[in-house]
Short mmCIF file of C-alpha atoms in Angstrom, two decimals:
data_model
loop_
_atom_site.label_atom_id
_atom_site.label_comp_id
_atom_site.label_asym_id
_atom_site.label_seq_id
_atom_site.Cartn_x
_atom_site.Cartn_y
_atom_site.Cartn_z
CA UNK A 215 -32.25 22.94 -94.69
CA UNK A 216 -35.45 24.50 -94.36
CA UNK A 217 -38.73 22.45 -94.28
CA UNK A 218 -41.00 25.43 -94.81
CA UNK A 219 -41.31 24.35 -98.57
CA UNK A 220 -42.75 20.98 -97.57
CA UNK A 221 -46.60 21.23 -97.23
CA UNK A 222 -46.28 19.30 -93.94
CA UNK A 223 -42.88 17.74 -93.07
CA UNK A 224 -43.02 14.15 -92.31
CA UNK A 225 -41.21 14.12 -89.11
CA UNK A 226 -43.95 16.53 -87.59
CA UNK A 227 -46.70 14.52 -89.21
CA UNK A 228 -45.38 11.27 -87.53
CA UNK A 229 -45.26 12.98 -84.20
CA UNK A 230 -48.69 14.38 -84.66
CA UNK A 231 -49.87 10.75 -85.34
CA UNK A 232 -48.05 9.50 -82.00
CA UNK A 233 -49.51 12.06 -79.73
CA UNK A 234 -53.07 11.45 -81.03
CA UNK A 235 -52.58 7.72 -80.47
CA UNK A 236 -51.47 8.14 -76.90
CA UNK A 237 -54.31 10.78 -76.23
CA UNK A 238 -56.77 8.09 -77.40
CA UNK A 239 -55.05 5.60 -75.08
CA UNK A 240 -55.41 8.04 -72.22
CA UNK A 241 -59.05 8.47 -72.96
CA UNK A 242 -59.50 4.85 -72.72
CA UNK A 243 -57.90 5.04 -69.22
CA UNK A 244 -54.57 3.32 -70.32
CA UNK A 245 -52.76 5.91 -68.21
CA UNK A 246 -49.46 3.96 -68.13
CA UNK A 247 -48.72 5.39 -71.54
CA UNK A 248 -47.98 8.73 -70.08
CA UNK A 249 -45.43 7.59 -67.57
CA UNK A 250 -42.48 9.79 -67.07
CA UNK A 251 -40.40 7.59 -69.63
CA UNK A 252 -43.03 7.76 -72.14
CA UNK A 253 -43.50 11.50 -71.83
CA UNK A 254 -39.75 12.02 -72.03
CA UNK A 255 -39.17 9.78 -75.18
CA UNK A 256 -42.10 11.42 -77.02
CA UNK A 257 -40.89 14.94 -75.90
CA UNK A 258 -37.44 14.37 -77.25
CA UNK A 259 -38.69 13.13 -80.51
CA UNK A 260 -40.86 16.13 -80.91
CA UNK A 261 -38.06 18.46 -80.03
CA UNK A 262 -35.74 16.71 -82.70
CA UNK A 263 -38.43 17.01 -85.46
CA UNK A 264 -39.16 20.81 -84.39
CA UNK A 265 -35.38 21.49 -84.34
CA UNK A 266 -34.98 20.14 -87.93
CA UNK A 267 -38.00 21.87 -89.32
CA UNK A 268 -38.40 25.19 -87.91
CA UNK A 269 -35.45 27.45 -88.42
CA UNK A 270 -36.29 30.28 -85.97
CA UNK A 271 -36.62 27.70 -83.19
CA UNK A 272 -33.39 25.96 -84.28
CA UNK A 273 -31.45 29.39 -84.11
CA UNK A 274 -32.96 29.76 -80.58
CA UNK A 275 -31.89 26.44 -79.44
CA UNK A 276 -28.32 26.85 -80.73
CA UNK A 277 -28.13 30.24 -78.70
CA UNK A 278 -29.71 28.80 -75.53
CA UNK A 279 -27.59 25.50 -75.60
CA UNK A 280 -24.48 27.53 -76.33
CA UNK A 281 -25.29 29.68 -73.34
CA UNK A 282 -25.07 26.28 -71.34
CA UNK A 283 -22.07 25.24 -72.96
CA UNK A 284 -24.13 22.31 -74.35
CA UNK A 285 -24.38 20.56 -77.82
CA UNK A 286 -27.72 19.28 -79.27
CA UNK A 287 -27.05 15.88 -78.02
CA UNK A 288 -26.69 16.92 -74.50
CA UNK A 289 -30.51 17.14 -74.25
CA UNK A 290 -31.58 13.98 -72.88
CA UNK A 291 -34.72 15.05 -70.74
CA UNK A 292 -37.78 16.78 -71.69
CA UNK A 293 -36.86 19.46 -68.92
CA UNK A 294 -33.50 20.19 -70.87
CA UNK A 295 -35.21 21.11 -73.99
CA UNK A 296 -34.90 24.83 -74.79
CA UNK A 297 -38.20 26.76 -74.38
CA UNK A 298 -39.02 29.37 -76.92
CA UNK A 299 -39.91 32.72 -75.48
CA UNK A 300 -43.51 33.39 -76.23
CA UNK A 301 -42.64 36.60 -77.65
CA UNK A 302 -40.99 34.84 -80.61
CA UNK A 303 -44.73 34.38 -82.14
CA UNK A 304 -44.72 38.23 -82.60
CA UNK A 305 -41.40 38.28 -84.34
CA UNK A 306 -41.04 35.28 -86.62
CA UNK A 307 -43.29 32.66 -88.37
CA UNK A 308 -42.73 29.70 -85.90
CA UNK A 309 -43.92 26.71 -88.08
CA UNK A 310 -42.47 23.90 -89.99
CA UNK A 311 -45.14 23.52 -92.69
CA UNK A 312 -45.51 25.61 -95.78
CA UNK A 313 -47.63 28.80 -95.44
CA UNK A 314 -50.06 27.28 -98.09
CA UNK A 315 -50.82 24.34 -95.74
CA UNK A 316 -52.05 26.55 -92.88
CA UNK A 317 -55.83 26.23 -92.26
CA UNK A 318 -56.15 28.52 -89.29
CA UNK A 319 -54.05 31.23 -87.64
CA UNK A 320 -54.50 32.16 -83.83
CA UNK A 321 -53.72 35.74 -83.10
CA UNK A 322 -53.10 37.50 -79.89
CA UNK A 323 -51.63 40.88 -79.23
CA UNK A 324 -50.99 40.34 -75.57
CA UNK A 325 -49.92 43.39 -73.39
CA UNK A 326 -46.47 43.98 -74.49
CA UNK A 327 -45.09 44.98 -77.93
CA UNK A 328 -48.58 46.16 -78.70
CA UNK A 329 -47.59 46.96 -82.22
CA UNK A 330 -46.96 43.33 -82.96
CA UNK A 331 -49.43 40.49 -83.25
CA UNK A 332 -48.57 37.01 -82.15
CA UNK A 333 -49.45 34.40 -84.79
CA UNK A 334 -49.75 30.57 -84.30
CA UNK A 335 -50.35 28.81 -87.66
CA UNK A 336 -51.84 25.19 -87.81
CA UNK A 337 -52.08 22.96 -90.84
CA UNK A 338 -54.59 20.79 -88.81
CA UNK A 339 -57.05 21.08 -86.03
CA UNK A 340 -57.29 17.64 -85.06
CA UNK A 341 -54.64 17.69 -82.30
CA UNK A 342 -55.88 20.96 -80.71
CA UNK A 343 -59.48 19.80 -80.80
CA UNK A 344 -58.55 16.30 -79.46
CA UNK A 345 -56.57 17.64 -76.61
CA UNK A 346 -59.28 20.15 -75.68
CA UNK A 347 -62.16 17.52 -75.69
CA UNK A 348 -60.13 15.32 -73.39
CA UNK A 349 -59.34 18.03 -71.02
CA UNK A 350 -63.00 19.31 -71.00
CA UNK A 351 -64.41 15.79 -70.35
CA UNK A 352 -62.12 15.28 -67.58
CA UNK A 353 -62.14 18.65 -65.69
CA UNK A 354 -65.49 20.30 -66.92
CA UNK A 355 -67.88 17.38 -67.51
CA UNK A 356 -66.56 14.44 -65.39
CA UNK A 357 -70.13 13.54 -64.47
CA UNK A 358 -71.47 13.38 -67.97
CA UNK A 359 -71.16 10.23 -70.27
CA UNK A 360 -70.11 10.52 -73.75
CA UNK A 361 -73.61 10.31 -75.04
CA UNK A 362 -74.96 13.00 -72.53
CA UNK A 363 -75.44 16.60 -73.55
CA UNK A 364 -76.22 19.81 -71.50
CA UNK A 365 -77.78 22.96 -72.69
CA UNK A 366 -74.90 25.40 -73.63
CA UNK A 367 -75.10 29.06 -73.54
CA UNK A 368 -71.71 30.91 -74.63
CA UNK A 369 -71.39 34.42 -73.57
CA UNK A 370 -68.69 35.29 -76.13
CA UNK A 371 -68.16 35.79 -79.69
CA UNK A 372 -68.36 32.87 -82.01
CA UNK A 373 -65.41 31.78 -84.28
CA UNK A 374 -67.54 33.28 -87.16
CA UNK A 375 -67.14 36.72 -85.55
CA UNK A 376 -63.74 36.27 -84.55
CA UNK A 377 -62.04 33.70 -86.89
CA UNK A 378 -58.59 34.16 -85.35
CA UNK A 379 -59.48 33.82 -81.79
CA UNK A 380 -58.36 30.51 -80.31
CA UNK A 381 -60.84 31.32 -77.25
CA UNK A 382 -63.72 31.52 -79.55
CA UNK A 383 -62.75 28.36 -81.32
CA UNK A 384 -62.45 26.69 -77.99
CA UNK A 385 -65.94 27.70 -76.93
CA UNK A 386 -67.40 26.91 -80.12
CA UNK A 387 -65.98 23.31 -80.05
CA UNK A 388 -67.29 22.77 -76.58
CA UNK A 389 -70.74 24.08 -77.49
CA UNK A 390 -71.01 22.06 -80.86
CA UNK A 391 -69.31 18.85 -79.81
CA UNK A 392 -70.33 18.35 -76.36
CA UNK A 393 -73.74 20.41 -76.07
CA UNK A 394 -77.26 20.04 -77.12
CA UNK A 395 -78.03 21.24 -80.69
CA UNK A 396 -74.96 23.57 -80.72
CA UNK A 397 -76.29 25.63 -77.77
CA UNK A 398 -76.55 29.29 -78.25
CA UNK A 399 -74.25 32.13 -77.99
CA UNK A 400 -74.37 35.92 -77.34
CA UNK A 401 -71.83 38.57 -76.92
CA UNK A 402 -72.29 39.83 -73.30
CA UNK A 403 -70.07 42.74 -73.44
CA UNK A 404 -72.20 45.12 -75.60
CA UNK A 405 -75.14 46.40 -73.80
CA UNK A 406 -77.57 46.06 -76.58
CA UNK A 407 -76.89 42.27 -76.56
CA UNK A 408 -76.95 41.84 -72.65
CA UNK A 409 -80.60 41.47 -72.84
CA UNK A 410 -80.23 38.75 -75.39
CA UNK A 411 -77.72 36.87 -73.02
CA UNK A 412 -79.94 37.32 -69.97
CA UNK A 413 -82.98 36.09 -71.99
CA UNK A 414 -81.34 32.89 -72.91
CA UNK A 415 -80.07 32.39 -69.28
CA UNK A 416 -83.65 32.98 -68.06
CA UNK A 417 -85.22 30.86 -70.55
CA UNK A 418 -82.85 27.93 -69.54
CA UNK A 419 -83.59 28.43 -65.68
CA UNK A 420 -87.24 28.38 -66.45
CA UNK A 421 -86.93 25.13 -68.24
CA UNK A 422 -85.22 23.54 -65.37
CA UNK A 423 -82.37 21.94 -67.37
CA UNK A 424 -78.79 21.76 -66.53
CA UNK A 425 -76.86 24.56 -68.42
CA UNK A 426 -73.04 24.92 -69.19
CA UNK A 427 -72.17 28.62 -69.36
CA UNK A 428 -69.02 29.56 -71.18
CA UNK A 429 -67.74 33.08 -70.74
CA UNK A 430 -64.79 35.29 -70.31
CA UNK A 431 -64.25 36.65 -66.82
CA UNK A 432 -64.62 40.22 -67.99
CA UNK A 433 -67.88 39.43 -69.89
CA UNK A 434 -69.40 38.05 -66.62
CA UNK A 435 -68.47 41.21 -64.89
CA UNK A 436 -69.92 43.39 -67.39
CA UNK A 437 -73.13 41.19 -67.50
CA UNK A 438 -73.62 41.53 -63.72
CA UNK A 439 -72.84 45.39 -63.61
CA UNK A 440 -75.56 46.01 -66.42
CA UNK A 441 -78.13 43.66 -64.43
CA UNK A 442 -77.33 45.45 -61.31
CA UNK A 443 -77.75 48.95 -62.97
CA UNK A 444 -81.05 47.72 -64.51
CA UNK A 445 -82.41 46.28 -61.35
CA UNK A 446 -82.85 42.86 -62.72
CA UNK A 447 -83.82 39.95 -60.59
CA UNK A 448 -81.36 36.94 -60.25
CA UNK A 449 -82.20 33.52 -61.59
CA UNK A 450 -81.44 30.09 -60.42
CA UNK A 451 -80.15 27.62 -63.09
CA UNK A 452 -80.94 23.98 -62.49
CA UNK A 453 -78.85 21.51 -60.33
CA UNK A 454 -75.87 20.33 -62.30
CA UNK A 455 -75.42 23.56 -64.01
CA UNK A 456 -71.76 24.83 -64.28
CA UNK A 457 -69.61 27.60 -65.46
CA UNK A 458 -66.37 27.69 -67.46
CA UNK A 459 -64.74 31.00 -67.27
CA UNK A 460 -61.32 31.95 -68.70
CA UNK A 461 -59.23 34.95 -69.29
CA UNK A 462 -58.69 37.84 -66.95
CA UNK A 463 -58.91 41.65 -67.09
CA UNK A 464 -55.89 42.31 -69.16
CA UNK A 465 -56.17 45.85 -70.60
CA UNK A 466 -59.47 46.42 -68.88
CA UNK A 467 -60.15 49.33 -66.64
CA UNK A 468 -61.90 47.30 -63.85
CA UNK A 469 -60.46 44.23 -62.17
CA UNK A 470 -62.14 42.12 -59.24
CA UNK A 471 -60.93 39.07 -57.43
CA UNK A 472 -62.02 35.67 -58.28
CA UNK A 473 -63.70 35.14 -54.97
CA UNK A 474 -65.84 38.27 -55.71
CA UNK A 475 -66.54 36.96 -59.31
CA UNK A 476 -67.84 33.58 -58.01
CA UNK A 477 -69.86 35.29 -55.47
CA UNK A 478 -71.52 37.12 -58.17
CA UNK A 479 -72.01 34.04 -60.20
CA UNK A 480 -73.90 32.36 -57.23
CA UNK A 481 -76.01 35.44 -56.68
CA UNK A 482 -77.07 36.02 -60.32
CA UNK A 483 -77.00 32.51 -61.83
CA UNK A 484 -77.39 30.27 -58.61
CA UNK A 485 -74.25 28.32 -59.71
CA UNK A 486 -72.28 27.35 -56.61
CA UNK A 487 -68.45 28.10 -56.56
CA UNK A 488 -67.54 24.43 -56.57
CA UNK A 489 -69.39 24.10 -60.01
CA UNK A 490 -67.22 26.97 -61.46
CA UNK A 491 -64.20 25.76 -63.45
CA UNK A 492 -61.47 28.16 -64.70
CA UNK A 493 -59.34 27.42 -67.82
CA UNK A 494 -55.86 28.88 -68.36
CA UNK A 495 -54.29 28.75 -71.88
CA UNK A 496 -53.01 30.68 -74.56
CA UNK A 497 -53.12 31.14 -78.41
CA UNK A 498 -49.60 29.78 -78.88
CA UNK A 499 -50.34 26.54 -77.16
CA UNK A 500 -52.63 23.48 -78.17
CA UNK A 501 -53.62 22.39 -74.48
CA UNK A 502 -55.14 24.01 -71.62
CA UNK A 503 -54.78 23.62 -67.78
CA UNK A 504 -57.57 23.74 -65.27
CA UNK A 505 -58.38 24.15 -61.63
CA UNK A 506 -60.16 20.88 -61.12
CA UNK A 507 -62.81 22.50 -59.01
CA UNK A 508 -65.83 20.38 -60.33
CA UNK A 509 -63.99 17.09 -60.49
CA UNK A 510 -62.94 17.73 -56.85
CA UNK A 511 -66.34 18.61 -55.75
CA UNK A 512 -67.72 15.52 -57.38
CA UNK A 513 -64.93 13.15 -56.12
CA UNK A 514 -63.80 12.32 -59.53
CA UNK A 515 -60.16 11.34 -60.07
CA UNK A 516 -58.40 13.38 -62.57
CA UNK A 517 -55.82 11.55 -64.81
CA UNK A 518 -52.12 11.88 -63.79
CA UNK A 519 -52.86 14.62 -61.44
CA UNK A 520 -50.03 16.51 -59.79
CA UNK A 521 -52.30 18.70 -58.02
CA UNK A 522 -51.11 19.39 -54.34
CA UNK A 523 -53.32 22.10 -53.02
CA UNK A 524 -56.55 23.96 -53.84
CA UNK A 525 -55.76 26.43 -56.43
CA UNK A 526 -53.24 24.31 -58.08
CA UNK A 527 -53.70 23.63 -61.80
CA UNK A 528 -54.31 20.37 -63.37
CA UNK A 529 -53.00 19.54 -66.88
CA UNK A 530 -53.74 16.83 -69.43
CA UNK A 531 -50.98 14.20 -69.10
CA UNK A 532 -49.39 15.25 -72.25
CA UNK A 533 -48.60 18.85 -70.96
CA UNK A 534 -46.25 19.64 -68.05
CA UNK A 535 -45.18 22.96 -66.67
CA UNK A 536 -41.86 23.90 -64.96
CA UNK A 537 -41.76 26.85 -62.61
CA UNK A 538 -38.22 28.39 -63.06
CA UNK A 539 -36.18 31.46 -61.74
CA UNK A 540 -36.80 34.22 -64.27
CA UNK A 541 -33.04 35.03 -64.40
CA UNK A 542 -31.19 31.85 -64.09
CA UNK A 543 -34.13 29.70 -65.64
CA UNK A 544 -33.38 27.01 -62.94
CA UNK A 545 -36.27 25.23 -61.26
CA UNK A 546 -37.41 26.82 -58.07
CA UNK A 547 -38.44 24.87 -55.00
CA UNK A 548 -41.99 24.10 -54.00
CA UNK A 549 -43.71 27.11 -52.71
CA UNK A 550 -41.42 29.59 -54.34
CA UNK A 551 -42.74 32.03 -57.12
CA UNK A 552 -41.26 31.78 -60.66
CA UNK A 553 -41.82 32.00 -64.38
CA UNK A 554 -44.00 29.26 -66.12
CA UNK A 555 -42.46 27.19 -68.77
CA UNK A 556 -44.94 24.91 -70.72
CA UNK A 557 -44.22 21.67 -72.43
CA UNK A 558 -47.20 20.86 -74.41
CA UNK A 559 -46.74 17.80 -76.64
CA UNK A 560 -49.90 18.49 -78.51
CA UNK A 561 -48.11 21.59 -79.81
CA UNK A 562 -46.39 19.70 -82.58
CA UNK A 563 -46.94 22.17 -85.43
CA UNK A 564 -44.93 24.88 -83.90
CA UNK A 565 -43.18 24.58 -80.64
CA UNK A 566 -43.85 22.31 -77.82
CA UNK A 567 -41.84 24.04 -75.21
CA UNK A 568 -42.91 27.63 -74.67
CA UNK A 569 -41.39 30.03 -71.99
CA UNK A 570 -44.39 32.08 -71.06
CA UNK A 571 -44.61 35.60 -69.60
CA UNK A 572 -46.83 34.53 -66.62
CA UNK A 573 -45.75 33.82 -63.12
CA UNK A 574 -46.78 31.01 -60.87
CA UNK A 575 -46.04 29.37 -57.44
CA UNK A 576 -44.53 25.82 -57.65
CA UNK A 577 -46.85 23.42 -55.82
CA UNK A 578 -45.14 20.09 -55.90
CA UNK A 579 -45.56 18.87 -59.39
CA UNK A 580 -48.19 21.52 -60.25
CA UNK A 581 -48.41 25.30 -59.86
CA UNK A 582 -50.65 28.08 -58.90
CA UNK A 583 -51.17 30.78 -61.39
CA UNK A 584 -50.39 34.27 -60.11
CA UNK A 585 -50.32 36.60 -63.09
CA UNK A 586 -48.33 38.56 -65.61
CA UNK A 587 -44.53 38.88 -65.30
CA UNK A 588 -42.95 42.20 -65.39
CA UNK A 589 -41.05 42.25 -68.66
CA UNK A 590 -38.00 43.68 -67.24
CA UNK A 591 -37.58 40.47 -65.07
CA UNK A 592 -37.40 38.23 -68.05
CA UNK A 593 -34.01 37.00 -69.12
CA UNK A 594 -33.40 37.83 -72.86
CA UNK A 595 -36.48 40.01 -73.14
CA UNK A 596 -34.52 42.47 -75.21
CA UNK A 597 -33.08 39.83 -77.49
CA UNK A 598 -35.27 39.26 -80.57
CA UNK A 599 -35.46 36.10 -82.45
CA UNK A 600 -34.87 38.12 -85.37
CA UNK A 601 -31.57 39.14 -84.11
CA UNK A 602 -30.51 35.47 -83.88
CA UNK A 603 -31.82 34.78 -87.36
CA UNK A 604 -29.77 37.60 -88.94
CA UNK A 605 -26.73 36.76 -86.88
#
């Protein structure tokens, strides 16, 4: 029976409460709540609730399990849970609550099926924001106490300008919840506004206070290009300043390596590479993964870390990622490239197990992000969720 007429199904609400409880416990450094056994048990309960409440996901699970010759009760570990292809968010409504209960919809067009928009509907932001803040405190601000505040300069549109952007919301939450007086923001991708962005940064440098810079990778490149063309003079932000950059150069006409970007950041802003953190996320998920650069530089321990080498990603303990063969979907060996499959227990309201379109290299229990997967290599890429729905 469909649960989409329920404002918020009780099964999903109960799972959300449990995830919030264990995130709070993890924040209190009671890391044992995220043992393999505990993660597995909660992942299976969320799977059961989402299977019951979200019809397109149930259709996909029945198809995927059938391909394995399995029944529903054969799923006994979190890694057995069928992962929904991320393209499903462009094809169907992936949510268990009634549309009227939606308070925000993240949208992303991606780079394939450009005529379709990915939509991720949420009836609450509490899980998303709780997961985000916990990750930010551990990876980006490990040397700041809860009562400390940084000056923040956001070189990206605010959520008021882009209400359906999960990235803008992420930056706004960091700026308003963890920084002094809500910080400042300026869109650094338009020439007329570059002057405003640079003015904010220059003012902060002159004040001698540590600054948190939030920016997309492309916005930084554009900012530095304009400054170079105008013959501007570099600044040096105060010790303790740091950068959080995210995104890539998807759909852009120019691309540079991360090492080159970090060289430019150090040259123009005076922020050293080991104080530059990179976030990897997607609008269809509720948690993020991080490089852990700042925590490593400051010799701070990241909770439940599975990181094996520099460049490997750290994830909050309620998120795990498998690297699988794009054809067989079987796990690859460490050091081997494969498709990233994310299991995000904070993603209660839609689908906790997502098969991405990104490629990574397995590094022990972690992974190194490589980039976008060629669509032709993805198993079932031509099989639309709608085809299963109408079968």
